[in-house]
């Protein structure tokens, strides 16, 4: 399973990248706005900076919702860097645009996916990635990881090439369960990635090893 970081924060991206386990980055308009980025030039520059930091796919989301608008924006985003993946919402015009991008060799990430039916449509349009939002599904008392398993099963059965990118990750257990469910990619906030490191027995064991190591000197 590939690890993407789900943020537009440059210092968090650097911290995850320095671990040596980062395969890519996803952003969305809320994450970009949180960093105080305003205006097309600043947005494009920010994506370029991320692409120069991380050697892997970087999802950049379109802001338009019409077929023509999404295609125009996506073409410009794709020109920023070869690793840009155009992120497109799961709407009717979005599906049309994903098909257009597929036919024109531009990589896509179909976002805001909450059902297996939506995931089938994204795959039929040739999306490179499909992003089911598992945390937001859990928020409504449904099981987000169950949806990941269902989509993985459908894609394997049907031979769809679209990669399942588990999004809206809220904790380290989500990452573990997505790995079990066969997700191709998990896009995570930094605290969820760092949470994977934690175990009290590791801390206690190391504490004792350090004490014993000192007694040997
Ligand atoms: C990623 O592609 C999504 O935009 C993101 O994971 C959404 O996460 P949230 O539900 O925590 O906002």
mmCIF file of C-alpha atoms and ligand atoms in Angstrom:
data_model
loop_
_atom_site.group_PDB
_atom_site.id
_atom_site.type_symbol
_atom_site.label_atom_id
_atom_site.label_comp_id
_atom_site.label_asym_id
_atom_site.label_seq_id
_atom_site.Cartn_x
_atom_site.Cartn_y
_atom_site.Cartn_z
ATOM 1 C CA UNK A 1 0.000 0.000 0.000
ATOM 2 C CA UNK A 2 1.315 3.428 -0.967
ATOM 3 C CA UNK A 3 1.376 6.258 1.600
ATOM 4 C CA UNK A 4 0.289 9.739 0.545
ATOM 5 C CA UNK A 5 0.110 12.669 2.960
ATOM 6 C CA UNK A 6 -3.191 14.560 3.014
ATOM 7 C CA UNK A 7 -2.169 18.180 3.571
ATOM 8 C CA UNK A 8 -0.983 21.346 1.847
ATOM 9 C CA UNK A 9 1.269 22.237 4.798
ATOM 10 C CA UNK A 10 4.878 22.321 3.582
ATOM 11 C CA UNK A 11 6.545 21.558 6.918
ATOM 12 C CA UNK A 12 4.287 18.512 7.464
ATOM 13 C CA UNK A 13 4.995 17.328 3.927
ATOM 14 C CA UNK A 14 8.743 17.720 4.589
ATOM 15 C CA UNK A 15 8.500 15.827 7.898
ATOM 16 C CA UNK A 16 6.683 12.886 6.263
ATOM 17 C CA UNK A 17 8.980 12.928 3.237
ATOM 18 C CA UNK A 18 12.066 12.880 5.477
ATOM 19 C CA UNK A 19 10.817 9.567 6.932
ATOM 20 C CA UNK A 20 11.506 8.081 3.501
ATOM 21 C CA UNK A 21 8.122 6.341 3.286
ATOM 22 C CA UNK A 22 6.110 8.966 1.401
ATOM 23 C CA UNK A 23 4.786 8.097 -2.074
ATOM 24 C CA UNK A 24 2.703 11.185 -2.862
ATOM 25 C CA UNK A 25 0.491 14.057 -1.673
ATOM 26 C CA UNK A 26 -3.209 14.891 -1.823
ATOM 27 C CA UNK A 27 -4.678 18.340 -1.284
ATOM 28 C CA UNK A 28 -8.158 19.796 -1.520
ATOM 29 C CA UNK A 29 -9.511 23.378 -1.531
ATOM 30 C CA UNK A 30 -10.104 23.298 2.255
ATOM 31 C CA UNK A 31 -6.510 22.194 2.939
ATOM 32 C CA UNK A 32 -5.114 24.849 0.547
ATOM 33 C CA UNK A 33 -7.277 27.616 2.086
ATOM 34 C CA UNK A 34 -6.085 26.561 5.571
ATOM 35 C CA UNK A 35 -2.520 27.436 4.493
ATOM 36 C CA UNK A 36 -3.675 30.964 3.558
ATOM 37 C CA UNK A 37 -3.025 30.466 -0.180
ATOM 38 C CA UNK A 38 -5.009 32.957 -2.303
ATOM 39 C CA UNK A 39 -5.135 33.532 -6.071
ATOM 40 C CA UNK A 40 -4.291 31.370 -9.081
ATOM 41 C CA UNK A 41 -0.584 32.256 -9.219
ATOM 42 C CA UNK A 42 -0.064 31.447 -5.521
ATOM 43 C CA UNK A 43 -2.051 28.206 -5.856
ATOM 44 C CA UNK A 44 -0.031 27.067 -8.878
ATOM 45 C CA UNK A 45 3.256 28.030 -7.195
ATOM 46 C CA UNK A 46 2.275 26.042 -4.100
ATOM 47 C CA UNK A 47 1.577 22.920 -6.184
ATOM 48 C CA UNK A 48 4.933 23.358 -7.940
ATOM 49 C CA UNK A 49 6.736 23.651 -4.589
ATOM 50 C CA UNK A 50 5.088 20.415 -3.383
ATOM 51 C CA UNK A 51 6.000 18.625 -6.627
ATOM 52 C CA UNK A 52 9.615 19.704 -6.206
ATOM 53 C CA UNK A 53 9.646 18.372 -2.607
ATOM 54 C CA UNK A 54 8.042 14.957 -3.160
ATOM 55 C CA UNK A 55 8.860 12.573 -5.988
ATOM 56 C CA UNK A 56 5.366 11.150 -6.549
ATOM 57 C CA UNK A 57 1.803 11.977 -7.558
ATOM 58 C CA UNK A 58 0.407 15.281 -6.225
ATOM 59 C CA UNK A 59 -3.379 15.689 -6.396
ATOM 60 C CA UNK A 60 -4.503 19.240 -7.258
ATOM 61 C CA UNK A 61 -8.260 19.803 -7.151
ATOM 62 C CA UNK A 62 -10.234 21.769 -9.738
ATOM 63 C CA UNK A 63 -12.570 24.465 -8.416
ATOM 64 C CA UNK A 64 -15.028 24.433 -11.331
ATOM 65 C CA UNK A 65 -18.107 22.237 -11.605
ATOM 66 C CA UNK A 66 -18.935 22.386 -15.332
ATOM 67 C CA UNK A 67 -17.391 20.062 -17.927
ATOM 68 C CA UNK A 68 -15.769 22.977 -19.800
ATOM 69 C CA UNK A 69 -14.520 24.635 -16.608
ATOM 70 C CA UNK A 70 -13.069 21.410 -15.179
ATOM 71 C CA UNK A 71 -11.279 20.576 -18.452
ATOM 72 C CA UNK A 72 -9.816 24.097 -18.800
ATOM 73 C CA UNK A 73 -8.580 24.125 -15.199
ATOM 74 C CA UNK A 74 -7.295 20.554 -15.339
ATOM 75 C CA UNK A 75 -5.290 21.200 -18.512
ATOM 76 C CA UNK A 76 -3.550 24.141 -16.785
ATOM 77 C CA UNK A 77 -2.924 22.188 -13.566
ATOM 78 C CA UNK A 78 -1.405 19.297 -15.530
ATOM 79 C CA UNK A 79 1.072 21.719 -17.140
ATOM 80 C CA UNK A 80 2.501 22.729 -13.728
ATOM 81 C CA UNK A 81 4.452 19.465 -13.305
ATOM 82 C CA UNK A 82 4.448 15.928 -14.717
ATOM 83 C CA UNK A 83 3.411 14.521 -11.294
ATOM 84 C CA UNK A 84 0.213 16.559 -11.007
ATOM 85 C CA UNK A 85 -2.947 14.438 -10.770
ATOM 86 C CA UNK A 86 -6.101 16.429 -11.514
ATOM 87 C CA UNK A 87 -8.610 15.920 -8.706
ATOM 88 C CA UNK A 88 -12.206 16.025 -9.929
ATOM 89 C CA UNK A 89 -15.437 15.829 -7.891
ATOM 90 C CA UNK A 90 -17.840 12.907 -8.335
ATOM 91 C CA UNK A 91 -20.529 14.778 -10.273
ATOM 92 C CA UNK A 92 -21.990 14.237 -13.750
ATOM 93 C CA UNK A 93 -19.747 16.832 -15.428
ATOM 94 C CA UNK A 94 -16.832 15.512 -13.372
ATOM 95 C CA UNK A 95 -17.247 12.019 -14.831
ATOM 96 C CA UNK A 96 -17.404 13.490 -18.368
ATOM 97 C CA UNK A 97 -14.239 15.471 -17.642
ATOM 98 C CA UNK A 98 -12.421 12.427 -16.200
ATOM 99 C CA UNK A 99 -13.174 10.549 -19.431
ATOM 100 C CA UNK A 100 -11.802 13.525 -21.399
ATOM 101 C CA UNK A 101 -8.628 13.584 -19.262
ATOM 102 C CA UNK A 102 -8.239 9.799 -19.649
ATOM 103 C CA UNK A 103 -8.476 10.122 -23.445
ATOM 104 C CA UNK A 104 -5.900 12.919 -23.360
ATOM 105 C CA UNK A 105 -3.331 11.212 -21.119
ATOM 106 C CA UNK A 106 -3.939 13.310 -17.979
ATOM 107 C CA UNK A 107 -4.029 11.490 -14.628
ATOM 108 C CA UNK A 108 -7.095 11.970 -12.414
ATOM 109 C CA UNK A 109 -8.291 11.410 -8.864
ATOM 110 C CA UNK A 110 -12.073 11.167 -8.531
ATOM 111 C CA UNK A 111 -12.903 12.713 -5.156
ATOM 112 C CA UNK A 112 -15.918 12.870 -2.814
ATOM 113 C CA UNK A 113 -16.788 9.209 -3.357
ATOM 114 C CA UNK A 114 -19.169 7.660 -0.841
ATOM 115 C CA UNK A 115 -20.639 4.595 -2.604
ATOM 116 C CA UNK A 116 -19.631 1.571 -4.667
ATOM 117 C CA UNK A 117 -21.823 2.800 -7.532
ATOM 118 C CA UNK A 118 -19.873 6.065 -7.702
ATOM 119 C CA UNK A 119 -16.612 4.091 -7.664
ATOM 120 C CA UNK A 120 -17.800 1.981 -10.619
ATOM 121 C CA UNK A 121 -18.581 5.144 -12.628
ATOM 122 C CA UNK A 122 -15.146 6.622 -11.815
ATOM 123 C CA UNK A 123 -13.433 3.428 -12.985
ATOM 124 C CA UNK A 124 -15.534 3.291 -16.179
ATOM 125 C CA UNK A 125 -14.390 6.856 -16.963
ATOM 126 C CA UNK A 126 -10.794 5.698 -16.511
ATOM 127 C CA UNK A 127 -9.879 7.587 -13.308
ATOM 128 C CA UNK A 128 -6.331 6.884 -12.167
ATOM 129 C CA UNK A 129 -7.475 6.974 -8.522
ATOM 130 C CA UNK A 130 -10.823 6.846 -6.753
ATOM 131 C CA UNK A 131 -11.062 8.508 -3.313
ATOM 132 C CA UNK A 132 -13.670 7.070 -0.930
ATOM 133 C CA UNK A 133 -13.884 9.300 2.184
ATOM 134 C CA UNK A 134 -13.896 6.747 4.969
ATOM 135 C CA UNK A 135 -13.737 9.103 7.978
ATOM 136 C CA UNK A 136 -16.748 11.077 6.790
ATOM 137 C CA UNK A 137 -18.642 7.791 6.262
ATOM 138 C CA UNK A 138 -17.780 6.699 9.811
ATOM 139 C CA UNK A 139 -19.029 10.103 11.043
ATOM 140 C CA UNK A 140 -22.509 9.072 9.856
ATOM 141 C CA UNK A 141 -22.248 5.705 11.685
ATOM 142 C CA UNK A 142 -21.675 3.686 8.491
ATOM 143 C CA UNK A 143 -18.444 1.658 8.057
ATOM 144 C CA UNK A 144 -15.965 3.439 5.765
ATOM 145 C CA UNK A 145 -13.491 0.554 5.623
ATOM 146 C CA UNK A 146 -16.314 -1.772 4.555
ATOM 147 C CA UNK A 147 -16.733 0.459 1.477
ATOM 148 C CA UNK A 148 -13.004 0.136 0.709
ATOM 149 C CA UNK A 149 -13.320 -3.690 0.817
ATOM 150 C CA UNK A 150 -16.383 -3.579 -1.431
ATOM 151 C CA UNK A 151 -14.709 -1.357 -4.046
ATOM 152 C CA UNK A 152 -11.465 -3.403 -3.990
ATOM 153 C CA UNK A 153 -13.544 -6.558 -4.517
ATOM 154 C CA UNK A 154 -15.517 -5.026 -7.413
ATOM 155 C CA UNK A 155 -12.392 -3.665 -9.133
ATOM 156 C CA UNK A 156 -10.609 -7.046 -8.813
ATOM 157 C CA UNK A 157 -13.662 -8.936 -10.088
ATOM 158 C CA UNK A 158 -14.157 -6.592 -13.037
ATOM 159 C CA UNK A 159 -10.479 -5.989 -13.840
ATOM 160 C CA UNK A 160 -10.713 -2.199 -13.409
ATOM 161 C CA UNK A 161 -7.278 -0.541 -13.320
ATOM 162 C CA UNK A 162 -8.316 2.459 -11.143
ATOM 163 C CA UNK A 163 -6.397 2.517 -7.842
ATOM 164 C CA UNK A 164 -8.397 2.667 -4.602
ATOM 165 C CA UNK A 165 -7.120 5.649 -2.611
ATOM 166 C CA UNK A 166 -8.553 5.588 0.917
ATOM 167 C CA UNK A 167 -9.142 9.221 1.964
ATOM 168 C CA UNK A 168 -10.511 11.074 4.994
ATOM 169 C CA UNK A 169 -8.291 9.004 7.282
ATOM 170 C CA UNK A 170 -8.710 9.994 10.919
ATOM 171 C CA UNK A 171 -6.426 7.644 12.910
ATOM 172 C CA UNK A 172 -3.719 4.951 12.646
ATOM 173 C CA UNK A 173 -6.270 2.122 12.920
ATOM 174 C CA UNK A 174 -7.915 3.401 9.727
ATOM 175 C CA UNK A 175 -4.545 2.933 7.984
ATOM 176 C CA UNK A 176 -4.136 -0.626 9.312
ATOM 177 C CA UNK A 177 -7.710 -1.578 8.343
ATOM 178 C CA UNK A 178 -7.324 -0.047 4.856
ATOM 179 C CA UNK A 179 -4.154 -2.107 4.365
ATOM 180 C CA UNK A 180 -6.093 -5.244 5.394
ATOM 181 C CA UNK A 181 -8.924 -4.299 3.024
ATOM 182 C CA UNK A 182 -6.520 -4.088 0.064
ATOM 183 C CA UNK A 183 -6.480 -0.316 -0.570
ATOM 184 C CA UNK A 184 -3.814 0.615 -3.127
ATOM 185 C CA UNK A 185 -3.124 3.947 -1.425
ATOM 186 C CA UNK A 186 -3.914 5.542 1.922
ATOM 187 C CA UNK A 187 -3.767 9.339 2.130
ATOM 188 C CA UNK A 188 -3.243 10.348 5.737
ATOM 189 C CA UNK A 189 -2.785 13.403 7.938
ATOM 190 C CA UNK A 190 0.697 13.478 9.524
ATOM 191 C CA UNK A 191 -0.529 12.607 13.081
ATOM 192 C CA UNK A 192 -2.118 9.372 11.769
ATOM 193 C CA UNK A 193 1.160 8.363 10.069
ATOM 194 C CA UNK A 194 3.184 9.167 13.200
ATOM 195 C CA UNK A 195 0.608 7.314 15.332
ATOM 196 C CA UNK A 196 1.696 4.086 13.632
ATOM 197 C CA UNK A 197 5.026 4.410 15.487
ATOM 198 C CA UNK A 198 3.458 4.293 18.933
ATOM 199 C CA UNK A 199 3.531 1.329 21.336
ATOM 200 C CA UNK A 200 4.143 1.600 25.097
ATOM 201 C CA UNK A 201 6.120 -1.666 25.113
ATOM 202 C CA UNK A 202 8.506 -0.187 22.519
ATOM 203 C CA UNK A 203 9.081 2.825 24.805
ATOM 204 C CA UNK A 204 9.523 0.661 27.936
ATOM 205 C CA UNK A 205 11.788 -1.793 26.112
ATOM 206 C CA UNK A 206 14.011 0.961 24.739
ATOM 207 C CA UNK A 207 14.182 2.636 28.154
ATOM 208 C CA UNK A 208 15.552 -0.597 29.675
ATOM 209 C CA UNK A 209 17.957 -1.194 26.764
ATOM 210 C CA UNK A 210 19.371 2.324 27.203
ATOM 211 C CA UNK A 211 19.812 1.777 30.975
ATOM 212 C CA UNK A 212 21.596 -1.559 30.370
ATOM 213 C CA UNK A 213 23.696 -0.076 27.565
ATOM 214 C CA UNK A 214 24.896 2.653 29.950
ATOM 215 C CA UNK A 215 25.848 0.025 32.594
ATOM 216 C CA UNK A 216 28.137 -1.614 30.026
ATOM 217 C CA UNK A 217 30.176 1.519 29.367
HETATM 218 C C1 LIG B 1 -8.399 13.640 0.308
HETATM 219 O O1 LIG B 1 -8.231 13.474 -0.848
HETATM 220 C C2 LIG B 1 -9.581 14.278 0.893
HETATM 221 O O2 LIG B 1 -9.755 15.540 0.365
HETATM 222 C C3 LIG B 1 -9.449 14.304 2.388
HETATM 223 O O3 LIG B 1 -8.900 13.078 2.810
HETATM 224 C C4 LIG B 1 -10.697 14.656 3.135
HETATM 225 O O4 LIG B 1 -10.470 14.451 4.518
HETATM 226 P P1 LIG B 1 -11.443 15.029 5.660
HETATM 227 O O5 LIG B 1 -12.706 14.245 5.627
HETATM 228 O O6 LIG B 1 -10.684 14.786 6.939
HETATM 229 O O7 LIG B 1 -11.648 16.473 5.351
#
